[in-house]
Amino acid sequence: EWKGETTVVVLGASGDLAKKKTFPALFNLFKEGHLPEDLHIIGYARTKMSDDDFHSRQIGNIKGPGDDASQSDKDAHKKKLDKFTSISSYVAGQYDEDSGFQALLKELEKVESERGVEKPNRLFYMALPPSVFTIVAEGLKKNCYSTKGANRIIIEKPFGKDTDSCREMMSALKEQWSEDETYRIDHYLGKEMVKNVLLLRFGNVWLESSFNKNFISNVQITFKEPFGTEGRGGYFDEFGIIRDVCQNHLLQTLSLLTMERPVSFSSEDVRDEKVKVLRCIPSIAREDTLLGQYVGADGKPGYLEDDTVPKGSVCPTFAALTLWINNPRWEGVPFIMKAGKALNEAKVEIRIQYKDVTAGIFDDIARNELVIRIQPSEAIYMKFNTKTPGLITRAIPTELDLTYKSRFAEAKIPEAYEALILDAFKGDHSNFVRDDELDVAWKIFTPLLHWIDGKDGEAPKPEEYPYGSRGPKQIDEFTSKYGFKRSNEGYAWPKTPMT
Ligand code: BG6
């Protein structure tokens, strides 16, 4: 582990990602004692500001315990935040000039010598737009690379826009930083329930033994957000929902859900298996897609009404995509990814629908469904049939319910970024995306994306759906085409099957 000799440098330190995710994650790790007391953090960005301004703008508002917390909890938070502030400093500089990185080096050397560090380790966190990734990675390597200690660089999507642009970007990065030094974040891999998937599967015989085409009819991985692109339309329009969420977050989840048992839980063994299963997925077919774009409803603006969105854009804000895995375990099982902005609720879940009970003794009985709810409120539940209690013999669908809030009431579930930054400190690559994994992930999506981008002729026009709805009206028809049977929330059984 990297103990006291490490300095963290956050590039893009004046930006939103740093403020909302990076600094709070670093702070929480620091507060909980996961990072060394004598850590130092340097923020670097173009904006000129003093240390004090940096502290008040980017760190001062990190959320503490709520209003109803005890005074001692509030005091403890304040004390830690003061300490965290005292170990954070700021350097302003350009992203494409050696002079800025030289100033950064000076600050690094200063804080390292103050702590008497002989073999400095440097962790560079790039909270930056992709347009400057490569140039910053070069500037850092040239000017700020520690020759005595170890260096690590953390980067985050978007990693290009298709297979070729991703390859270009990755190979430019590789000229400077080795695979071992590179940590590619997909923050879904830091989410508690996504991390749980391998344990659930390989730690439960009953589950793993039913995890195949013989028992499972179809799988849905759903990502729903109740808000649109408000103000972020400029960025979003260039990418669309598929690049924003499906190609990375949902595909990573899918690969963990479907990979074979790894030889061990070491990072290379796990990632080998992920790559293997991804290689069995052919690129997504046009006819296996349903694209949507939200329109205004109930006073909420439509996508095209966002001033930051180009006029007449056909960028999808919703996509349902069906993927197939050509291997003996999963052949013929549809994996439906659904992702959308401006929908009716906030929810990310995996829903595994089992096949029907063999015909003969029941007229109508609900399918088993295993649901892994990633957020909000982590839960795992199995839709499960039981006899209605009492003097009748009638099936009733119910649940085997593991809701984390009740079962693990005291547990603190870390934020994804906390888990991942700590992994990077420890040098554990398991929950980061490997280069070959990224490449194969892009191959699955690139032909479809080129079609949507209008590279093969006219771009397809997405179906409209009202802001706040469940998505385009064709969605139920789409999922049922792949065998999904909408189940019976609150359904009263019309017959008494076993009498
Ligand atoms: C990001 C996307 O990667 O993930 C956003 O760019 C999306 O559009 C976000 O809102 C969702 O992350 P989370 O952790 O809120 O589910």
XYZ file of C-alpha atoms and ligand atoms in Angstrom, residues 21 156-157 187-188 191 223 225 227 232 235-236 241 244-245 248-249 341 348 375 416-417, ligand 1:
38
model
C -16.984 13.824 -6.828
C -12.240 8.791 -16.845
C -14.533 8.514 -19.862
C -17.534 4.638 -11.690
C -20.208 1.929 -11.901
C -20.846 0.847 -6.803
C -30.851 2.860 -16.059
C -32.949 9.170 -14.567
C -34.047 14.625 -15.177
C -25.393 19.908 -20.096
C -21.706 17.823 -23.983
C -24.493 15.301 -24.139
C -27.216 8.093 -24.142
C -22.888 8.173 -22.045
C -24.186 5.161 -20.165
C -19.539 1.774 -20.350
C -21.630 1.564 -17.167
C -32.933 10.598 -19.315
C -30.750 1.393 -11.865
C -29.679 2.361 -6.788
C -18.335 4.703 -5.941
C -15.511 7.207 -6.234
C -22.250 9.548 -15.954
C -23.032 10.102 -17.107
O -21.194 8.773 -16.412
O -23.086 8.761 -15.145
C -24.223 10.894 -16.604
O -22.202 10.928 -17.894
C -25.037 10.075 -15.644
O -25.026 11.339 -17.675
C -24.156 9.468 -14.575
O -26.002 10.930 -15.065
C -24.932 8.533 -13.689
O -24.166 8.194 -12.578
P -24.861 7.821 -11.214
O -23.742 7.420 -10.326
O -25.588 9.048 -10.750
O -25.810 6.715 -11.503
